[in-house]
């Protein structure tokens, strides 16, 4: 199984858009303002002391928002650092206080503003920057002319260049004024790594890093590591978590070279590494399953695998539909395989029936692939002729068959022996393809199509005569044939529609008798036919997944396939529903480990409360076991059928609008009623009079 996307995302993050960064020269920090403002950057850093919030004596400048931008601070052409530029947007906060006598008399303020209201505003803005292991604070003095002082209005911004930070780190920025008139602004940003920036040639740390990327090929996901040939590297896929953790590993992802490395997220921490699967048989089996053979034109091939393999490769001949791949005669020498390295075939030509076998020393596992099948088409019904060369130019021929290499001019009862002379004529006339040649012999592939065509001529003539007879019969009995075809079409359509509907049965396991009754209903619905899922047949899956996970999976599959979820109400089910509707929930441990009904109510109830139930759910209860009024009113938003009295309507709802005709539906309802009646009678008997419970037969097994 290929490594899932989310695991690579944890290690590498999303593939970012590559950004080109502005270049700043020199070491000095700088500040600049919007037009109309004046600003000054204090020399050196200051101490970060926000202090308490105080009341504004009148209009004051306060920061309203922060923006960041990445730039490069360069000392030489190829020696730069990543730097964070911060822009602080400012606004006027507060109003001038009115004199007390004006407030008492209700007079309007003097249209001529007093002297203090003509004054410009000045503020000391602090920027605090933290990015492990760096922390800085700078002070910016900003002055706004009186013409721009409008309470509640933005006056512009001041930009600081810049705070240096490491690639891939998280930075935190705060801004406030001294004194502080409001809560400080804060901003947190995750800086990109080298992959997302055009900095590989200018930032030294990026030039030394291995460059990682993720590519997808269908369902396969590949992690591509770009390093120089002489560079050694280590690779860890890790979970960034806190506290003790149990990390689940997919069994199919375990291979012998999979190692685990763990370390605390602290400077210069010691890393613990283990490679626990080196001798694990399951890991070696997974490695062979993950290995792939790849054809490299014209005659090269390569074994791709995530780990090294101790294996040998040999060529064999695979006849279509005729058993295992047969080793070539004479055998070509076996070759030791090096993973991910190109190798050459000792062949003149390729052929779809030529396959490569990999034989492992670990449990003799084999990998076989017919590499030319993609480029040259499917397997052909060709005969492989083996030419053996002896002294004085003596030559003999045999044909490779499942029973061995059959001499062409022999009296054996095989196909090659019967066609021996014709095959030799084809070989001498140049109709056969030479695959291999050396001093000891050669291999030839001779096509058998023309001999197969001769055999099938009579068969085709018989088929044509039969078709002509059917056509004549159709002309003579046209009306009867049309009626028969119409009935056949309806039956096929109804059967396909029924088989296409899925039904998920949910019930409360009140007692063993009620479980047998539900099992009888499920078995009868399978004969309708419907595709039925019920927890009674899925005990192993319930034990492995848990009732809630099992219900989620079955409900999603049923809804996606256009099926219905059937809620079977009983006294126990009604009691559970009332507990949930009263916000009480079921008592822990009150139900068995396989009770999917109790576990599913947390998902079923929201569907009914939010109006999503119609078209997805139907209800049912058994006559004599529950009264119709006992079904909670919430669940009557969907059809609720008493069984078996309303079986035809129940089956019609399950099979949908494309179900069978009413007559056929009535017959199926009678069949289901007959199957239900014994189990229903057993449930209706007074306690102590029923016989010993019997198993449900094959239907009670694990059916899903």
mmCIF file of C-alpha atoms in Angstrom, residues 218-473:
data_model
loop_
_atom_site.group_PDB
_atom_site.id
_atom_site.type_symbol
_atom_site.label_atom_id
_atom_site.label_comp_id
_atom_site.label_asym_id
_atom_site.label_seq_id
_atom_site.Cartn_x
_atom_site.Cartn_y
_atom_site.Cartn_z
ATOM 1 C CA UNK A 218 -2.296 7.658 -9.613
ATOM 2 C CA UNK A 219 -2.727 6.160 -6.137
ATOM 3 C CA UNK A 220 1.050 6.107 -5.565
ATOM 4 C CA UNK A 221 2.765 8.957 -3.735
ATOM 5 C CA UNK A 222 6.529 9.476 -4.135
ATOM 6 C CA UNK A 223 8.872 11.454 -1.914
ATOM 7 C CA UNK A 224 11.661 12.891 -4.133
ATOM 8 C CA UNK A 225 14.937 13.836 -2.437
ATOM 9 C CA UNK A 226 17.322 16.038 -4.446
ATOM 10 C CA UNK A 227 20.889 15.886 -3.076
ATOM 11 C CA UNK A 228 24.342 15.813 -4.572
ATOM 12 C CA UNK A 229 25.870 12.399 -5.207
ATOM 13 C CA UNK A 230 28.533 12.771 -2.509
ATOM 14 C CA UNK A 231 26.171 14.063 0.203
ATOM 15 C CA UNK A 232 24.938 11.753 2.989
ATOM 16 C CA UNK A 233 21.556 12.437 4.520
ATOM 17 C CA UNK A 234 19.066 11.194 7.107
ATOM 18 C CA UNK A 235 15.300 11.250 6.658
ATOM 19 C CA UNK A 236 12.624 11.107 9.375
ATOM 20 C CA UNK A 237 8.852 11.171 9.055
ATOM 21 C CA UNK A 238 7.708 12.293 12.482
ATOM 22 C CA UNK A 239 4.673 13.309 14.521
ATOM 23 C CA UNK A 240 5.030 16.670 16.269
ATOM 24 C CA UNK A 241 3.128 15.813 19.462
ATOM 25 C CA UNK A 242 3.296 16.470 23.205
ATOM 26 C CA UNK A 243 3.208 13.854 25.955
ATOM 27 C CA UNK A 244 3.123 10.039 25.702
ATOM 28 C CA UNK A 245 1.752 8.870 22.368
ATOM 29 C CA UNK A 246 0.740 5.611 20.726
ATOM 30 C CA UNK A 247 1.481 5.993 17.006
ATOM 31 C CA UNK A 248 -0.503 3.616 14.741
ATOM 32 C CA UNK A 249 1.468 2.071 11.867
ATOM 33 C CA UNK A 250 -0.273 0.637 8.830
ATOM 34 C CA UNK A 251 0.884 -2.970 8.596
ATOM 35 C CA UNK A 252 1.287 -2.752 4.815
ATOM 36 C CA UNK A 253 3.723 0.190 5.185
ATOM 37 C CA UNK A 254 6.200 -1.822 7.271
ATOM 38 C CA UNK A 255 9.346 -2.801 5.331
ATOM 39 C CA UNK A 256 12.763 -4.048 6.561
ATOM 40 C CA UNK A 257 14.517 -0.684 6.105
ATOM 41 C CA UNK A 258 11.841 1.311 7.976
ATOM 42 C CA UNK A 259 13.449 2.926 11.009
ATOM 43 C CA UNK A 260 12.004 5.178 13.685
ATOM 44 C CA UNK A 261 13.753 8.212 15.134
ATOM 45 C CA UNK A 262 12.488 10.182 18.137
ATOM 46 C CA UNK A 263 13.874 13.232 19.898
ATOM 47 C CA UNK A 264 12.702 16.046 22.188
ATOM 48 C CA UNK A 265 12.142 19.399 20.481
ATOM 49 C CA UNK A 266 15.036 21.042 22.304
ATOM 50 C CA UNK A 267 18.378 22.431 21.107
ATOM 51 C CA UNK A 268 21.109 19.816 20.597
ATOM 52 C CA UNK A 269 18.847 16.990 21.823
ATOM 53 C CA UNK A 270 19.945 13.364 21.569
ATOM 54 C CA UNK A 271 18.010 11.343 19.000
ATOM 55 C CA UNK A 272 16.911 7.747 19.592
ATOM 56 C CA UNK A 273 16.787 5.513 16.506
ATOM 57 C CA UNK A 274 15.633 1.910 16.067
ATOM 58 C CA UNK A 275 15.157 -0.288 12.998
ATOM 59 C CA UNK A 276 12.790 -2.941 14.415
ATOM 60 C CA UNK A 277 11.679 -4.635 11.193
ATOM 61 C CA UNK A 278 14.982 -5.843 9.719
ATOM 62 C CA UNK A 279 14.228 -9.525 10.345
ATOM 63 C CA UNK A 280 10.427 -9.329 10.392
ATOM 64 C CA UNK A 281 8.885 -11.796 7.885
ATOM 65 C CA UNK A 282 5.854 -9.543 7.401
ATOM 66 C CA UNK A 283 8.134 -6.638 6.478
ATOM 67 C CA UNK A 284 9.922 -8.762 3.866
ATOM 68 C CA UNK A 285 6.598 -9.872 2.384
ATOM 69 C CA UNK A 286 5.483 -6.231 2.199
ATOM 70 C CA UNK A 287 8.772 -5.354 0.512
ATOM 71 C CA UNK A 288 8.157 -7.901 -2.239
ATOM 72 C CA UNK A 289 4.608 -6.648 -2.682
ATOM 73 C CA UNK A 290 5.915 -3.101 -3.073
ATOM 74 C CA UNK A 291 8.646 -4.090 -5.537
ATOM 75 C CA UNK A 292 7.983 -3.299 -9.210
ATOM 76 C CA UNK A 293 9.761 -4.256 -12.422
ATOM 77 C CA UNK A 294 10.112 -1.501 -15.009
ATOM 78 C CA UNK A 295 11.038 -1.838 -18.692
ATOM 79 C CA UNK A 296 13.737 0.533 -19.957
ATOM 80 C CA UNK A 297 13.826 0.662 -23.782
ATOM 81 C CA UNK A 298 15.251 -0.858 -25.824
ATOM 82 C CA UNK A 299 16.266 -3.964 -23.787
ATOM 83 C CA UNK A 300 16.902 -2.629 -20.281
ATOM 84 C CA UNK A 301 14.956 -3.215 -17.081
ATOM 85 C CA UNK A 302 15.078 -2.159 -13.436
ATOM 86 C CA UNK A 303 13.733 -3.438 -10.136
ATOM 87 C CA UNK A 304 12.230 -0.591 -8.070
ATOM 88 C CA UNK A 305 11.839 -1.265 -4.353
ATOM 89 C CA UNK A 306 11.984 0.842 -1.178
ATOM 90 C CA UNK A 307 14.746 -1.343 0.341
ATOM 91 C CA UNK A 308 17.604 -3.538 -0.857
ATOM 92 C CA UNK A 309 16.649 -7.042 -2.004
ATOM 93 C CA UNK A 310 18.694 -10.215 -2.165
ATOM 94 C CA UNK A 311 17.269 -11.770 -5.312
ATOM 95 C CA UNK A 312 18.094 -13.360 -8.645
ATOM 96 C CA UNK A 313 16.353 -12.708 -11.959
ATOM 97 C CA UNK A 314 15.609 -15.118 -14.787
ATOM 98 C CA UNK A 315 13.508 -15.106 -17.968
ATOM 99 C CA UNK A 316 10.531 -17.399 -18.566
ATOM 100 C CA UNK A 317 7.823 -17.964 -21.197
ATOM 101 C CA UNK A 318 4.177 -17.366 -20.217
ATOM 102 C CA UNK A 319 1.612 -18.973 -22.533
ATOM 103 C CA UNK A 320 -1.877 -17.390 -22.353
ATOM 104 C CA UNK A 321 -4.077 -19.338 -19.937
ATOM 105 C CA UNK A 322 -1.741 -22.325 -19.781
ATOM 106 C CA UNK A 323 -0.435 -22.524 -16.229
ATOM 107 C CA UNK A 324 2.797 -21.241 -14.698
ATOM 108 C CA UNK A 325 5.566 -19.389 -16.487
ATOM 109 C CA UNK A 326 8.021 -21.919 -17.947
ATOM 110 C CA UNK A 327 11.793 -21.458 -17.638
ATOM 111 C CA UNK A 328 13.513 -21.075 -21.000
ATOM 112 C CA UNK A 329 15.319 -24.054 -22.542
ATOM 113 C CA UNK A 330 18.294 -23.756 -22.633
ATOM 114 C CA UNK A 331 18.152 -21.688 -19.425
ATOM 115 C CA UNK A 332 19.622 -18.227 -19.667
ATOM 116 C CA UNK A 333 22.021 -17.501 -16.789
ATOM 117 C CA UNK A 334 20.487 -16.095 -13.598
ATOM 118 C CA UNK A 335 21.604 -12.627 -12.664
ATOM 119 C CA UNK A 336 21.965 -11.068 -9.210
ATOM 120 C CA UNK A 337 19.725 -8.034 -8.916
ATOM 121 C CA UNK A 338 20.653 -4.614 -7.551
ATOM 122 C CA UNK A 339 17.625 -2.547 -6.595
ATOM 123 C CA UNK A 340 17.014 0.683 -8.553
ATOM 124 C CA UNK A 341 19.832 -0.047 -11.041
ATOM 125 C CA UNK A 342 19.367 -0.523 -14.795
ATOM 126 C CA UNK A 343 20.167 -4.002 -16.169
ATOM 127 C CA UNK A 344 20.255 -5.449 -19.716
ATOM 128 C CA UNK A 345 18.404 -8.463 -21.146
ATOM 129 C CA UNK A 346 20.481 -10.916 -23.239
ATOM 130 C CA UNK A 347 17.864 -10.709 -25.999
ATOM 131 C CA UNK A 348 17.605 -9.610 -29.619
ATOM 132 C CA UNK A 349 13.871 -8.763 -29.541
ATOM 133 C CA UNK A 350 11.139 -8.354 -26.965
ATOM 134 C CA UNK A 351 7.898 -10.362 -26.861
ATOM 135 C CA UNK A 352 4.697 -10.061 -24.750
ATOM 136 C CA UNK A 353 5.054 -13.653 -23.494
ATOM 137 C CA UNK A 354 8.583 -13.122 -22.166
ATOM 138 C CA UNK A 355 8.439 -12.479 -18.419
ATOM 139 C CA UNK A 356 10.959 -11.778 -15.670
ATOM 140 C CA UNK A 357 10.935 -13.811 -12.461
ATOM 141 C CA UNK A 358 12.543 -12.589 -9.240
ATOM 142 C CA UNK A 359 13.458 -15.380 -6.826
ATOM 143 C CA UNK A 360 14.194 -14.352 -3.234
ATOM 144 C CA UNK A 361 16.281 -16.169 -0.677
ATOM 145 C CA UNK A 362 13.703 -15.103 1.959
ATOM 146 C CA UNK A 363 11.019 -17.821 1.940
ATOM 147 C CA UNK A 364 11.507 -18.211 -1.830
ATOM 148 C CA UNK A 365 9.046 -15.441 -2.609
ATOM 149 C CA UNK A 366 8.679 -14.679 -6.320
ATOM 150 C CA UNK A 367 7.856 -11.568 -8.288
ATOM 151 C CA UNK A 368 6.855 -12.045 -11.922
ATOM 152 C CA UNK A 369 6.011 -9.393 -14.505
ATOM 153 C CA UNK A 370 5.643 -9.577 -18.274
ATOM 154 C CA UNK A 371 7.257 -6.242 -19.038
ATOM 155 C CA UNK A 372 6.504 -6.086 -22.760
ATOM 156 C CA UNK A 373 2.747 -6.620 -22.324
ATOM 157 C CA UNK A 374 2.113 -2.857 -22.081
ATOM 158 C CA UNK A 375 4.093 -1.857 -25.168
ATOM 159 C CA UNK A 376 3.538 -4.918 -27.395
ATOM 160 C CA UNK A 377 0.010 -5.840 -26.361
ATOM 161 C CA UNK A 378 -1.468 -8.803 -24.437
ATOM 162 C CA UNK A 379 -0.092 -12.330 -24.364
ATOM 163 C CA UNK A 380 -0.065 -14.040 -27.772
ATOM 164 C CA UNK A 381 -0.797 -17.654 -28.651
ATOM 165 C CA UNK A 382 2.683 -18.070 -30.167
ATOM 166 C CA UNK A 383 4.771 -21.215 -30.032
ATOM 167 C CA UNK A 384 8.311 -20.874 -28.650
ATOM 168 C CA UNK A 385 10.745 -22.976 -30.713
ATOM 169 C CA UNK A 386 14.104 -23.901 -29.190
ATOM 170 C CA UNK A 387 16.961 -24.465 -31.644
ATOM 171 C CA UNK A 388 19.910 -26.532 -30.380
ATOM 172 C CA UNK A 389 23.184 -26.423 -32.351
ATOM 173 C CA UNK A 390 25.689 -29.235 -32.271
ATOM 174 C CA UNK A 391 28.991 -30.015 -33.999
ATOM 175 C CA UNK A 392 29.208 -29.966 -37.798
ATOM 176 C CA UNK A 393 26.244 -27.587 -37.997
ATOM 177 C CA UNK A 394 23.773 -30.194 -36.692
ATOM 178 C CA UNK A 395 20.538 -28.507 -35.618
ATOM 179 C CA UNK A 396 17.457 -29.827 -33.812
ATOM 180 C CA UNK A 397 14.178 -28.116 -32.879
ATOM 181 C CA UNK A 398 11.669 -28.585 -30.110
ATOM 182 C CA UNK A 399 8.631 -26.595 -28.992
ATOM 183 C CA UNK A 400 8.213 -25.403 -25.399
ATOM 184 C CA UNK A 401 4.907 -26.761 -24.054
ATOM 185 C CA UNK A 402 3.518 -27.291 -20.515
ATOM 186 C CA UNK A 403 4.709 -30.918 -20.618
ATOM 187 C CA UNK A 404 8.261 -29.921 -21.621
ATOM 188 C CA UNK A 405 10.168 -29.273 -24.834
ATOM 189 C CA UNK A 406 8.488 -31.478 -27.494
ATOM 190 C CA UNK A 407 10.554 -32.405 -30.604
ATOM 191 C CA UNK A 408 8.792 -31.099 -33.687
ATOM 192 C CA UNK A 409 9.151 -34.274 -35.772
ATOM 193 C CA UNK A 410 7.754 -36.728 -33.223
ATOM 194 C CA UNK A 411 4.639 -38.856 -32.765
ATOM 195 C CA UNK A 412 3.544 -37.206 -29.527
ATOM 196 C CA UNK A 413 -0.127 -36.239 -29.189
ATOM 197 C CA UNK A 414 0.577 -32.555 -28.538
ATOM 198 C CA UNK A 415 -0.274 -29.569 -30.663
ATOM 199 C CA UNK A 416 3.381 -28.894 -31.481
ATOM 200 C CA UNK A 417 3.922 -32.467 -32.683
ATOM 201 C CA UNK A 418 0.805 -32.376 -34.895
ATOM 202 C CA UNK A 419 1.914 -29.078 -36.471
ATOM 203 C CA UNK A 420 5.654 -29.887 -36.492
ATOM 204 C CA UNK A 421 6.188 -29.765 -40.259
ATOM 205 C CA UNK A 422 4.142 -26.576 -40.696
ATOM 206 C CA UNK A 423 6.086 -24.848 -37.888
ATOM 207 C CA UNK A 424 9.431 -25.796 -39.522
ATOM 208 C CA UNK A 425 8.191 -24.380 -42.828
ATOM 209 C CA UNK A 426 7.176 -21.150 -41.064
ATOM 210 C CA UNK A 427 10.628 -20.962 -39.458
ATOM 211 C CA UNK A 428 12.503 -21.442 -42.744
ATOM 212 C CA UNK A 429 10.228 -18.994 -44.578
ATOM 213 C CA UNK A 430 11.001 -16.188 -42.097
ATOM 214 C CA UNK A 431 7.585 -16.035 -40.396
ATOM 215 C CA UNK A 432 9.060 -16.578 -36.899
ATOM 216 C CA UNK A 433 10.684 -13.894 -34.738
ATOM 217 C CA UNK A 434 14.164 -14.629 -33.396
ATOM 218 C CA UNK A 435 14.370 -13.656 -29.706
ATOM 219 C CA UNK A 436 17.845 -14.909 -28.721
ATOM 220 C CA UNK A 437 20.926 -16.261 -30.479
ATOM 221 C CA UNK A 438 24.371 -17.551 -29.497
ATOM 222 C CA UNK A 439 26.758 -20.382 -30.373
ATOM 223 C CA UNK A 440 24.693 -23.022 -28.525
ATOM 224 C CA UNK A 441 21.309 -22.266 -30.056
ATOM 225 C CA UNK A 442 18.498 -19.805 -30.566
ATOM 226 C CA UNK A 443 14.917 -19.037 -29.519
ATOM 227 C CA UNK A 444 12.134 -18.385 -32.030
ATOM 228 C CA UNK A 445 8.518 -17.229 -31.517
ATOM 229 C CA UNK A 446 6.210 -18.577 -34.241
ATOM 230 C CA UNK A 447 2.623 -17.241 -34.573
ATOM 231 C CA UNK A 448 -0.206 -19.784 -34.345
ATOM 232 C CA UNK A 449 -3.068 -17.513 -35.441
ATOM 233 C CA UNK A 450 -3.605 -19.090 -38.856
ATOM 234 C CA UNK A 451 -3.879 -22.600 -37.398
ATOM 235 C CA UNK A 452 -6.400 -21.425 -34.823
ATOM 236 C CA UNK A 453 -8.448 -19.716 -37.562
ATOM 237 C CA UNK A 454 -8.665 -22.929 -39.557
ATOM 238 C CA UNK A 455 -10.015 -24.783 -36.528
ATOM 239 C CA UNK A 456 -12.708 -22.207 -35.879
ATOM 240 C CA UNK A 457 -14.075 -21.915 -39.422
ATOM 241 C CA UNK A 458 -16.593 -24.738 -38.904
ATOM 242 C CA UNK A 459 -17.608 -23.322 -35.523
ATOM 243 C CA UNK A 460 -18.369 -19.939 -37.106
ATOM 244 C CA UNK A 461 -20.411 -21.597 -39.861
ATOM 245 C CA UNK A 462 -22.479 -23.458 -37.254
ATOM 246 C CA UNK A 463 -23.067 -20.223 -35.333
ATOM 247 C CA UNK A 464 -24.229 -18.457 -38.483
ATOM 248 C CA UNK A 465 -26.668 -21.275 -39.292
ATOM 249 C CA UNK A 466 -28.040 -21.168 -35.742
ATOM 250 C CA UNK A 467 -28.478 -17.385 -35.929
ATOM 251 C CA UNK A 468 -30.308 -17.723 -39.265
ATOM 252 C CA UNK A 469 -32.642 -20.303 -37.733
ATOM 253 C CA UNK A 470 -33.401 -18.035 -34.786
ATOM 254 C CA UNK A 471 -34.144 -15.151 -37.146
ATOM 255 C CA UNK A 472 -36.532 -17.306 -39.147
ATOM 256 C CA UNK A 473 -38.287 -18.407 -35.960
#
